[in-house]
XYZ file of C-alpha atoms in Angstrom:
282
model
C 0.000 0.000 0.000
C 1.286 3.461 -0.925
C -1.729 5.666 -0.218
C -1.550 7.743 2.968
C -3.599 10.602 4.371
C -0.419 12.686 4.679
C 1.972 12.155 1.736
C 4.632 14.313 3.422
C 4.955 11.671 6.130
C 6.840 9.580 3.568
C 9.511 12.289 3.411
C 9.567 13.502 7.017
C 9.878 10.815 9.672
C 10.186 11.249 13.454
C 13.786 11.164 14.604
C 15.184 11.561 11.059
C 13.987 14.863 9.584
C 11.335 17.500 10.216
C 10.179 20.289 7.844
C 11.796 22.870 10.115
C 15.127 21.028 10.027
C 14.955 20.778 6.245
C 14.493 24.551 5.907
C 17.262 25.311 8.408
C 19.763 22.947 6.771
C 18.921 24.289 3.308
C 19.418 27.882 4.445
C 22.788 26.990 5.999
C 24.008 25.023 2.977
C 22.881 27.540 0.349
C 23.367 30.771 2.251
C 26.423 31.748 0.180
C 24.936 30.661 -3.180
C 23.116 32.547 -5.912
C 20.524 29.816 -6.279
C 19.765 26.198 -5.421
C 17.336 23.904 -3.693
C 16.840 20.781 -1.622
C 14.846 18.167 -3.551
C 13.126 15.423 -1.518
C 11.395 12.513 -3.226
C 9.616 9.267 -2.415
C 8.496 7.016 -5.263
C 6.703 3.683 -5.464
C 6.524 1.975 -8.848
C 5.422 -1.253 -10.457
C 5.552 -2.759 -13.931
C 4.107 -5.771 -15.740
C 5.337 -7.287 -18.985
C 3.155 -9.660 -21.033
C 4.693 -11.413 -24.057
C 4.143 -14.599 -26.037
C 0.818 -15.186 -24.307
C 2.090 -15.141 -20.732
C 3.195 -12.801 -17.962
C 6.983 -12.583 -18.105
C 7.857 -9.798 -15.646
C 6.271 -8.246 -12.572
C 8.268 -5.735 -10.545
C 7.576 -3.497 -7.558
C 9.907 -1.035 -5.814
C 9.900 1.770 -3.234
C 12.701 4.325 -3.069
C 13.416 7.622 -1.369
C 16.229 10.125 -1.347
C 17.248 13.737 -1.745
C 19.348 15.985 -3.955
C 21.003 19.232 -2.883
C 22.101 21.749 -5.516
C 23.900 25.054 -5.171
C 24.770 27.635 -7.838
C 27.413 30.296 -7.298
C 28.363 32.342 -10.319
C 29.458 29.895 -13.007
C 29.945 27.012 -10.573
C 27.322 24.415 -9.687
C 27.585 21.873 -6.877
C 25.520 18.713 -6.451
C 25.162 16.267 -3.585
C 22.672 13.433 -3.208
C 21.904 10.368 -1.099
C 19.281 7.658 -0.802
C 18.743 8.423 2.897
C 16.432 11.254 3.924
C 17.732 12.455 7.277
C 19.075 15.635 8.846
C 22.525 14.052 9.228
C 22.704 13.066 5.555
C 21.629 16.530 4.382
C 24.180 18.163 6.677
C 26.927 15.991 5.188
C 25.758 16.908 1.695
C 25.930 20.584 2.625
C 29.648 20.243 3.298
C 30.164 19.618 -0.430
C 28.730 23.009 -1.344
C 31.332 24.768 0.781
C 33.747 24.105 -2.085
C 31.872 26.701 -4.138
C 33.095 30.292 -4.230
C 30.807 32.682 -2.336
C 28.212 34.339 -4.544
C 28.711 37.998 -5.451
C 25.369 38.752 -7.060
C 21.819 38.927 -5.789
C 20.021 35.671 -5.028
C 17.593 34.377 -7.653
C 13.895 34.925 -6.844
C 11.623 31.939 -6.150
C 9.451 30.567 -8.986
C 5.912 31.796 -9.487
C 3.079 29.755 -8.003
C 0.836 29.550 -11.037
C 0.282 25.867 -11.835
C -3.165 24.275 -11.798
C -4.383 21.191 -9.977
C -5.113 18.679 -12.752
C -5.147 15.331 -10.936
C -5.842 13.772 -7.561
C -3.413 12.338 -5.031
C -4.811 8.805 -5.414
C -2.218 6.105 -6.035
C -2.762 4.055 -9.211
C -0.818 1.217 -7.634
C -3.620 0.643 -5.123
C -6.582 1.461 -7.368
C -6.672 -1.863 -9.256
C -5.890 -5.352 -7.847
C -2.922 -7.343 -9.149
C -5.146 -9.959 -10.787
C -7.119 -7.301 -12.680
C -3.931 -5.802 -14.130
C -2.790 -9.190 -15.384
C -6.263 -9.874 -16.788
C -6.106 -6.573 -18.723
C -2.852 -7.616 -20.404
C -4.309 -11.032 -21.207
C -7.352 -9.371 -22.775
C -5.140 -7.121 -24.908
C -3.162 -10.113 -26.146
C -6.331 -12.063 -26.985
C -8.010 -9.113 -28.717
C -4.987 -8.405 -30.917
C -4.632 -12.027 -31.998
C -8.351 -12.371 -32.694
C -8.367 -9.231 -34.818
C -6.252 -10.633 -37.651
C -4.722 -14.087 -38.250
C -1.492 -12.465 -39.442
C -0.658 -11.233 -35.927
C 2.376 -13.288 -34.911
C 3.466 -11.578 -31.683
C 1.863 -9.284 -29.116
C 3.845 -7.533 -26.398
C 2.022 -5.465 -23.781
C 3.384 -3.660 -20.738
C 1.697 -1.778 -17.927
C 3.685 0.560 -15.676
C 2.533 2.782 -12.819
C 4.203 5.025 -10.293
C 3.228 7.270 -7.395
C 5.687 9.927 -6.319
C 5.794 12.534 -3.552
C 8.098 15.491 -4.182
C 9.003 18.505 -2.055
C 11.299 21.398 -2.973
C 12.868 23.557 -0.246
C 14.750 26.776 -1.019
C 17.044 28.828 1.188
C 14.657 31.818 1.024
C 11.894 29.805 2.710
C 9.995 28.866 -0.455
C 8.517 25.348 -0.208
C 6.556 23.480 -2.895
C 4.996 20.007 -2.844
C 3.578 17.748 -5.508
C 2.065 14.259 -5.637
C 2.510 12.654 -9.048
C 0.478 9.601 -10.143
C 1.340 8.117 -13.524
C 0.069 5.146 -15.558
C 1.491 4.041 -18.897
C 0.240 1.261 -21.199
C 2.352 0.134 -24.168
C 1.337 -2.374 -26.856
C 3.544 -3.672 -29.660
C 2.248 -5.959 -32.430
C 4.220 -7.922 -35.019
C 2.333 -9.223 -38.071
C 3.661 -11.830 -40.515
C 2.685 -12.562 -44.103
C 4.575 -14.370 -46.836
C 7.612 -14.885 -44.639
C 7.997 -11.160 -43.943
C 7.366 -9.565 -40.554
C 6.343 -6.008 -39.753
C 6.068 -4.279 -36.391
C 3.044 -2.026 -36.075
C 3.078 1.001 -33.805
C 0.476 3.731 -33.220
C 1.074 6.719 -35.485
C -1.315 8.783 -33.407
C -2.400 7.482 -30.043
C -5.662 5.562 -30.217
C -6.471 6.387 -33.845
C -4.207 4.727 -36.420
C -1.234 2.469 -36.917
C 1.957 2.754 -38.966
C 3.782 -0.308 -40.251
C 7.557 -0.466 -40.234
C 8.635 -3.102 -42.757
C 11.793 -5.141 -42.468
C 11.424 -6.374 -46.077
C 10.220 -4.651 -49.208
C 8.554 -1.282 -48.937
C 5.417 -2.290 -50.861
C 2.701 -4.797 -50.155
C 2.826 -4.325 -46.397
C 0.404 -5.718 -43.857
C -2.569 -3.533 -42.976
C -4.604 -3.992 -39.799
C -7.563 -1.651 -39.224
C -7.134 0.582 -36.186
C -9.175 0.150 -33.041
C -10.235 3.171 -30.988
C -8.416 3.485 -27.693
C -10.807 3.774 -24.735
C -10.588 7.055 -22.895
C -8.887 5.790 -19.774
C -5.994 7.110 -17.753
C -3.993 4.021 -18.692
C -4.337 4.775 -22.420
C -3.659 8.457 -21.937
C -0.455 7.458 -20.171
C -0.599 10.455 -17.873
C -0.506 12.997 -20.700
C -3.059 15.165 -18.883
C -1.054 15.185 -15.729
C -0.246 18.546 -14.219
C 0.819 19.996 -10.898
C -1.728 20.570 -8.244
C -1.023 23.879 -6.533
C 2.692 24.508 -6.704
C 5.133 24.818 -9.630
C 6.060 21.595 -11.387
C 9.509 21.315 -9.955
C 10.670 18.785 -12.529
C 9.763 21.322 -15.244
C 8.975 24.924 -14.396
C 11.379 25.883 -11.645
C 14.100 23.281 -12.022
C 14.384 23.956 -15.757
C 14.793 27.620 -14.920
C 17.583 26.819 -12.505
C 19.382 24.689 -15.087
C 20.364 27.765 -17.128
C 23.409 28.083 -14.910
C 23.952 24.353 -14.504
C 26.003 21.953 -16.555
C 23.053 19.562 -16.705
C 19.456 19.511 -15.625
C 19.125 19.126 -11.841
C 15.841 17.295 -12.350
C 17.755 14.283 -13.689
C 20.483 14.682 -11.080
C 18.173 14.748 -8.112
C 16.111 11.859 -9.412
C 19.232 9.734 -9.008
C 18.898 10.244 -5.260
C 16.262 7.505 -5.303
C 18.339 5.036 -7.275
C 22.035 5.501 -6.480
C 24.372 5.299 -3.546
C 25.445 8.398 -1.635
C 27.727 10.743 -3.515
C 28.480 14.329 -4.410
C 30.067 16.342 -7.193
C 31.080 19.896 -7.897
C 31.377 21.210 -11.446
C 32.453 24.522 -12.904
C 31.520 25.819 -16.345
C 33.877 28.435 -17.771
């Protein structure tokens, strides 16, 4: 189970870190920087892979971590860990002391103008395990029944539920809860000894055939409308509820003075061992 009445409780735990400690440590670590932020994240994810008429993979994982980034002039420092605690953040802050003190004015916080486009419900808990497998089985059966030339059907279903919080040295704090569901289907048709893989040209409306043999006389399978479900939309209507989308709006803005996007750097906090780096761009 991932759903909780207080998503922030997955980031802040008694005896490890409190919101007040996070703001104090961020202010201390980034006090001499032009810009930067503390990025906290918890993510639960699962994936199913159905191929050759049977379930081949089923994975589930839960991860948490943080990333700390500081910008001073043309220098950018990163530190991250897969442990969310005051002690770990304090150690990460030591890395940013290698940066030269900032000489300019601190960057202003991002604007709070994003809309709430989705709920905080976890897709991992919304549908039972057996129902997810049954959906993939139904997709496989429907594709094979549609045309006798269908030789292979591969379907995958992936879902994630993430809690993100951004803390800045100026006291700005933003939170987001991000549910995501993605459904992928790949079909291979065979005729006359030649195989073609069919992929959607436009989601839910038509298919395009990519031939491995001659360019003429390809296989044509009529398209089937995609039901208007969140799984088929693959989260394309997802937005940010009340605060800026930190993986896009504000973090992309910060990356103008960074050697690479901090969104990708901080995401590694949930998947890699502890570590830190400092880079300078001249």
